[in-house]
Tab-separated table of C-alpha atoms in Angstrom:
chain	number	residue	atom	x	y	z
A	10	UNK	CA	0.000	0.000	0.000
A	11	UNK	CA	2.829	2.398	0.869
A	12	UNK	CA	4.328	1.794	-2.575
A	13	UNK	CA	1.131	2.884	-4.319
A	14	UNK	CA	-0.346	-0.458	-5.395
A	15	UNK	CA	-3.783	-0.371	-7.020
A	16	UNK	CA	-4.895	-3.879	-6.027
A	17	UNK	CA	-4.106	-6.464	-3.361
A	18	UNK	CA	-4.135	-10.181	-4.265
A	19	UNK	CA	-3.654	-12.213	-1.102
A	20	UNK	CA	-3.069	-15.893	-0.312
A	21	UNK	CA	-3.363	-15.308	3.412
A	22	UNK	CA	-1.436	-17.608	5.739
A	23	UNK	CA	-3.237	-16.723	8.949
A	24	UNK	CA	-6.880	-16.656	7.928
A	25	UNK	CA	-7.867	-15.075	11.238
A	26	UNK	CA	-5.933	-11.956	10.169
A	27	UNK	CA	-8.277	-11.254	7.251
A	28	UNK	CA	-10.154	-8.517	9.120
A	29	UNK	CA	-6.922	-6.608	9.699
A	30	UNK	CA	-5.874	-6.921	6.053
A	31	UNK	CA	-9.303	-5.873	4.788
A	32	UNK	CA	-9.343	-2.856	7.102
A	33	UNK	CA	-6.032	-1.690	5.615
A	34	UNK	CA	-7.359	-2.175	2.066
A	35	UNK	CA	-10.593	-0.389	2.927
A	36	UNK	CA	-8.777	2.577	4.455
A	37	UNK	CA	-6.764	2.886	1.236
A	38	UNK	CA	-9.882	2.326	-0.936
A	39	UNK	CA	-8.178	-0.617	-2.682
A	40	UNK	CA	-9.895	-3.692	-4.129
A	41	UNK	CA	-8.652	-6.907	-2.530
A	42	UNK	CA	-8.802	-10.477	-3.844
A	43	UNK	CA	-8.201	-13.413	-1.515
A	44	UNK	CA	-7.419	-16.805	-3.034
A	45	UNK	CA	-6.646	-20.396	-2.056
A	46	UNK	CA	-6.812	-20.118	1.749
A	47	UNK	CA	-10.366	-19.228	2.577
A	48	UNK	CA	-11.396	-16.283	4.750
A	49	UNK	CA	-14.780	-16.010	6.436
A	50	UNK	CA	-17.972	-14.839	4.756
A	51	UNK	CA	-18.178	-12.066	7.335
A	52	UNK	CA	-14.737	-10.767	6.352
A	53	UNK	CA	-15.636	-10.621	2.653
A	54	UNK	CA	-19.008	-9.020	3.374
A	55	UNK	CA	-17.354	-6.302	5.452
A	56	UNK	CA	-15.984	-4.583	2.331
A	57	UNK	CA	-17.705	-4.206	-1.034
A	58	UNK	CA	-14.373	-4.329	-2.885
A	59	UNK	CA	-13.329	-7.704	-1.419
A	60	UNK	CA	-13.785	-11.151	-2.999
A	61	UNK	CA	-12.452	-14.714	-2.702
A	62	UNK	CA	-11.501	-17.369	-5.278
A	63	UNK	CA	-10.913	-20.912	-4.070
A	64	UNK	CA	-12.379	-24.336	-3.647
A	65	UNK	CA	-15.061	-25.910	-1.503
A	66	UNK	CA	-12.939	-27.097	1.462
A	67	UNK	CA	-15.176	-30.142	1.939
A	68	UNK	CA	-15.468	-31.227	-1.694
A	69	UNK	CA	-11.984	-32.735	-1.881
A	70	UNK	CA	-12.779	-34.900	1.136
A	71	UNK	CA	-16.048	-36.136	-0.363
A	72	UNK	CA	-14.315	-36.958	-3.654
A	73	UNK	CA	-11.359	-38.656	-1.962
A	74	UNK	CA	-13.693	-40.944	-0.024
A	75	UNK	CA	-15.662	-41.733	-3.167
A	76	UNK	CA	-12.454	-42.412	-5.084
A	77	UNK	CA	-11.374	-44.897	-2.408
A	78	UNK	CA	-14.617	-46.827	-2.876
A	79	UNK	CA	-14.133	-46.714	-6.663
A	80	UNK	CA	-10.739	-48.383	-6.229
A	81	UNK	CA	-11.958	-50.920	-3.656
A	82	UNK	CA	-14.714	-52.080	-6.013
A	83	UNK	CA	-12.841	-51.677	-9.282
A	84	UNK	CA	-12.815	-55.441	-9.753
A	85	UNK	CA	-16.032	-55.992	-7.826
A	86	UNK	CA	-14.553	-57.381	-4.608
A	87	UNK	CA	-13.206	-55.189	-1.800
A	88	UNK	CA	-11.976	-58.188	0.212
A	89	UNK	CA	-8.776	-58.478	-1.803
A	90	UNK	CA	-7.621	-55.298	-0.037
A	91	UNK	CA	-8.286	-56.849	3.396
A	92	UNK	CA	-4.669	-57.861	3.964
A	93	UNK	CA	-5.122	-59.791	7.220
A	94	UNK	CA	-8.495	-61.275	6.326
A	95	UNK	CA	-10.254	-59.929	9.417
A	96	UNK	CA	-13.297	-58.749	7.447
A	97	UNK	CA	-12.452	-55.105	8.121
A	98	UNK	CA	-10.845	-52.278	6.178
A	99	UNK	CA	-8.385	-50.419	8.373
A	100	UNK	CA	-7.023	-47.003	7.423
A	101	UNK	CA	-4.421	-44.482	8.502
A	102	UNK	CA	-5.050	-40.747	8.115
A	103	UNK	CA	-2.166	-38.375	7.384
A	104	UNK	CA	-3.478	-34.934	8.174
A	105	UNK	CA	-2.247	-31.356	8.373
A	106	UNK	CA	-3.191	-28.300	10.438
A	107	UNK	CA	-5.991	-28.616	12.954
A	108	UNK	CA	-7.226	-25.087	12.174
A	109	UNK	CA	-7.110	-25.387	8.370
A	110	UNK	CA	-10.569	-25.677	6.697
A	111	UNK	CA	-9.180	-27.721	3.796
A	112	UNK	CA	-7.448	-30.193	6.112
A	113	UNK	CA	-10.513	-30.501	8.329
A	114	UNK	CA	-12.864	-31.047	5.399
A	115	UNK	CA	-10.601	-33.621	3.776
A	116	UNK	CA	-10.091	-35.508	7.035
A	117	UNK	CA	-13.754	-35.636	8.001
A	118	UNK	CA	-15.571	-36.080	4.719
A	119	UNK	CA	-13.214	-38.567	3.069
A	120	UNK	CA	-14.175	-41.120	5.717
A	121	UNK	CA	-17.835	-40.095	5.986
A	122	UNK	CA	-18.372	-40.367	2.248
A	123	UNK	CA	-16.429	-43.623	1.936
A	124	UNK	CA	-18.471	-45.192	4.717
A	125	UNK	CA	-21.734	-44.001	3.185
A	126	UNK	CA	-20.872	-45.509	-0.192
A	127	UNK	CA	-19.512	-48.703	1.388
A	128	UNK	CA	-22.765	-49.158	3.292
A	129	UNK	CA	-24.728	-48.751	0.066
A	130	UNK	CA	-22.655	-51.600	-1.389
A	131	UNK	CA	-23.068	-53.815	1.667
A	132	UNK	CA	-19.444	-53.500	2.757
A	133	UNK	CA	-18.220	-52.739	6.299
A	134	UNK	CA	-17.275	-49.240	7.437
A	135	UNK	CA	-13.636	-48.167	7.556
A	136	UNK	CA	-11.813	-48.570	10.863
A	137	UNK	CA	-9.182	-46.010	11.886
A	138	UNK	CA	-5.909	-47.611	12.957
A	139	UNK	CA	-4.194	-45.502	15.606
A	140	UNK	CA	-4.448	-41.722	15.883
A	141	UNK	CA	-4.319	-39.348	12.920
A	142	UNK	CA	-0.702	-38.695	11.935
A	143	UNK	CA	-0.028	-34.942	12.070
A	144	UNK	CA	2.394	-34.549	9.176
A	145	UNK	CA	2.014	-30.799	8.477
A	146	UNK	CA	1.696	-31.168	4.675
A	147	UNK	CA	5.292	-32.545	4.622
A	148	UNK	CA	6.665	-35.550	2.704
A	149	UNK	CA	9.567	-36.104	5.089
A	150	UNK	CA	7.394	-35.814	8.202
A	151	UNK	CA	4.821	-38.188	6.723
A	152	UNK	CA	7.521	-40.751	5.915
A	153	UNK	CA	8.943	-40.534	9.403
A	154	UNK	CA	5.528	-40.995	11.008
A	155	UNK	CA	4.559	-43.834	8.693
A	156	UNK	CA	7.882	-45.542	9.341
A	157	UNK	CA	6.664	-45.716	12.936
A	158	UNK	CA	3.411	-47.374	11.845
A	159	UNK	CA	5.315	-49.978	9.821
A	160	UNK	CA	7.696	-50.629	12.727
A	161	UNK	CA	4.703	-51.614	14.870
A	162	UNK	CA	3.888	-54.887	13.120
A	163	UNK	CA	0.630	-55.489	14.994
A	164	UNK	CA	-0.619	-52.048	13.961
A	165	UNK	CA	0.669	-52.187	10.394
A	166	UNK	CA	-0.940	-55.594	9.855
A	167	UNK	CA	-4.346	-53.886	10.197
A	168	UNK	CA	-3.669	-51.111	7.657
A	169	UNK	CA	-5.465	-51.615	4.344
A	170	UNK	CA	-5.774	-48.001	3.104
A	171	UNK	CA	-3.971	-44.685	3.574
A	172	UNK	CA	-5.611	-41.268	3.253
A	173	UNK	CA	-3.582	-38.056	3.140
A	174	UNK	CA	-4.758	-34.431	3.109
A	175	UNK	CA	-2.330	-33.707	0.272
A	176	UNK	CA	-0.051	-35.477	-2.200
A	177	UNK	CA	3.178	-34.571	-0.420
A	178	UNK	CA	2.107	-36.522	2.655
A	179	UNK	CA	0.779	-39.361	0.488
A	180	UNK	CA	4.178	-39.620	-1.199
A	181	UNK	CA	5.828	-39.714	2.232
A	182	UNK	CA	3.704	-42.753	3.101
A	183	UNK	CA	4.576	-44.377	-0.244
A	184	UNK	CA	8.293	-43.809	0.377
A	185	UNK	CA	7.959	-45.586	3.723
A	186	UNK	CA	5.938	-48.423	2.171
A	187	UNK	CA	8.552	-48.959	-0.532
A	188	UNK	CA	11.222	-49.593	2.083
A	189	UNK	CA	8.940	-52.281	3.510
A	190	UNK	CA	8.490	-53.857	0.073
A	191	UNK	CA	5.073	-52.388	-0.754
A	192	UNK	CA	3.846	-50.095	-3.568
A	193	UNK	CA	6.863	-50.749	-5.753
A	194	UNK	CA	6.388	-50.385	-9.487
A	195	UNK	CA	5.679	-53.846	-10.867
A	196	UNK	CA	5.525	-55.351	-7.368
A	197	UNK	CA	2.785	-57.595	-6.009
A	198	UNK	CA	2.216	-55.990	-2.588
A	199	UNK	CA	0.095	-52.855	-2.643
A	200	UNK	CA	-1.768	-50.700	-0.130
A	201	UNK	CA	-3.946	-48.004	-1.751
A	202	UNK	CA	-2.733	-44.492	-0.875
A	203	UNK	CA	-4.880	-41.460	-1.703
A	204	UNK	CA	-3.792	-37.810	-1.839
A	205	UNK	CA	-5.156	-34.417	-2.863
A	206	UNK	CA	-3.858	-31.905	-5.441
A	207	UNK	CA	-2.800	-34.235	-8.308
A	208	UNK	CA	0.669	-32.711	-8.388
A	209	UNK	CA	3.095	-33.792	-11.109
A	210	UNK	CA	5.052	-36.129	-8.767
A	211	UNK	CA	1.789	-37.676	-7.576
A	212	UNK	CA	0.625	-38.239	-11.150
A	213	UNK	CA	3.898	-40.065	-11.848
A	214	UNK	CA	3.374	-42.313	-8.808
A	215	UNK	CA	-0.201	-43.023	-9.916
A	216	UNK	CA	0.838	-43.865	-13.486
A	217	UNK	CA	3.573	-46.156	-12.126
A	218	UNK	CA	1.017	-48.009	-10.015
A	219	UNK	CA	2.551	-46.884	-6.717
A	220	UNK	CA	-0.316	-44.606	-5.639
A	221	UNK	CA	-4.035	-45.304	-6.013
A	222	UNK	CA	-5.243	-41.818	-6.924
A	223	UNK	CA	-5.573	-38.168	-6.030
A	224	UNK	CA	-8.040	-35.305	-6.184
A	225	UNK	CA	-7.205	-32.634	-8.738
A	226	UNK	CA	-7.143	-29.078	-7.470
A	227	UNK	CA	-7.316	-27.057	-10.659
A	228	UNK	CA	-4.675	-24.370	-10.132
A	229	UNK	CA	-4.838	-23.438	-13.818
A	230	UNK	CA	-8.555	-22.656	-13.575
A	231	UNK	CA	-8.038	-20.707	-10.359
A	232	UNK	CA	-5.271	-18.656	-11.978
A	233	UNK	CA	-7.402	-17.928	-15.048
A	234	UNK	CA	-10.255	-16.731	-12.839
A	235	UNK	CA	-7.922	-14.484	-10.847
A	236	UNK	CA	-6.413	-13.064	-14.038
A	237	UNK	CA	-9.852	-12.046	-15.335
A	238	UNK	CA	-10.784	-10.471	-12.004
A	239	UNK	CA	-7.492	-8.571	-11.840
A	240	UNK	CA	-8.040	-7.282	-15.385
A	241	UNK	CA	-11.511	-6.041	-14.461
A	242	UNK	CA	-10.232	-4.391	-11.292
A	243	UNK	CA	-7.564	-2.589	-13.331
A	244	UNK	CA	-10.393	-1.056	-15.383
A	245	UNK	CA	-12.394	-0.111	-12.271
A	246	UNK	CA	-15.016	-2.728	-13.178
A	247	UNK	CA	-16.701	-5.189	-10.833
A	248	UNK	CA	-14.513	-8.286	-10.454
A	249	UNK	CA	-16.653	-10.667	-12.567
A	250	UNK	CA	-18.213	-8.101	-14.917
A	251	UNK	CA	-18.662	-9.543	-18.419
A	252	UNK	CA	-17.716	-13.102	-17.387
A	253	UNK	CA	-19.520	-16.410	-16.836
A	254	UNK	CA	-18.278	-16.648	-13.246
A	255	UNK	CA	-20.877	-16.506	-10.476
A	256	UNK	CA	-20.600	-15.699	-6.792
A	257	UNK	CA	-22.115	-17.800	-4.068
A	258	UNK	CA	-25.451	-16.602	-2.721
A	259	UNK	CA	-24.991	-13.532	-0.514
A	260	UNK	CA	-21.168	-13.482	-0.559
A	261	UNK	CA	-18.523	-12.688	-3.171
A	262	UNK	CA	-16.903	-16.110	-3.287
A	263	UNK	CA	-16.154	-18.170	-6.400
A	264	UNK	CA	-15.559	-21.935	-6.180
A	265	UNK	CA	-13.274	-23.826	-8.574
A	266	UNK	CA	-14.356	-27.491	-8.662
A	267	UNK	CA	-12.145	-30.481	-7.827
A	268	UNK	CA	-12.034	-33.732	-9.833
A	269	UNK	CA	-10.908	-37.327	-9.271
A	270	UNK	CA	-7.567	-38.286	-10.819
A	271	UNK	CA	-6.399	-41.852	-11.538
A	272	UNK	CA	-4.176	-43.399	-14.172
């Protein structure tokens, strides 16, 4: 603002600070676009020149759970993934920040949706093995934590699926599994691992048969939407003037949809 900017485009790290940032923009009469990390409806509504572009924080979780059921029933019989033959499907959850809406939605709704779809198919609900592993979005942290799961043979013997809030953590789990002889390209021992983001490294792991699938977060589409809104703001137009984009009811928020990604 001190340097004379005409627009603020913010991927805010501390979402609770949005009110402070908006107040500064408002005092300077500057339009402000938030993206990726979601701020509250109240924050956006507090200033008529504020808007948000992002995803539905719960949608990725719903899709990840549904994707897991797709994989389990790909050949019609989920029991082949029941490694110890106990009639149950045990899972480990690699999750990130406790106060992050995306992490919370992915953690909660992946399991809720999977269980709903499993019940519809007459299969048992998923059983969590141990506590959620707090891996902070990190590949190395996820590997270290999952190494601990593998080292506990009684616990690891119950693990049939792995969910991760993002691909980096999913890849950490895969790296640990490879050391134990699982999820190796061309190998015969496989535990489905699911991530979110469909990053390039994750896509490679999926194509190589080392990772079951991911949920695509369409960064390209988000960037294109932001570019149009920035262009409009530069012309003193409303952010989505002359476009096909639409805000949510009663708040200036635009959602970019997720999609399932497999090989």
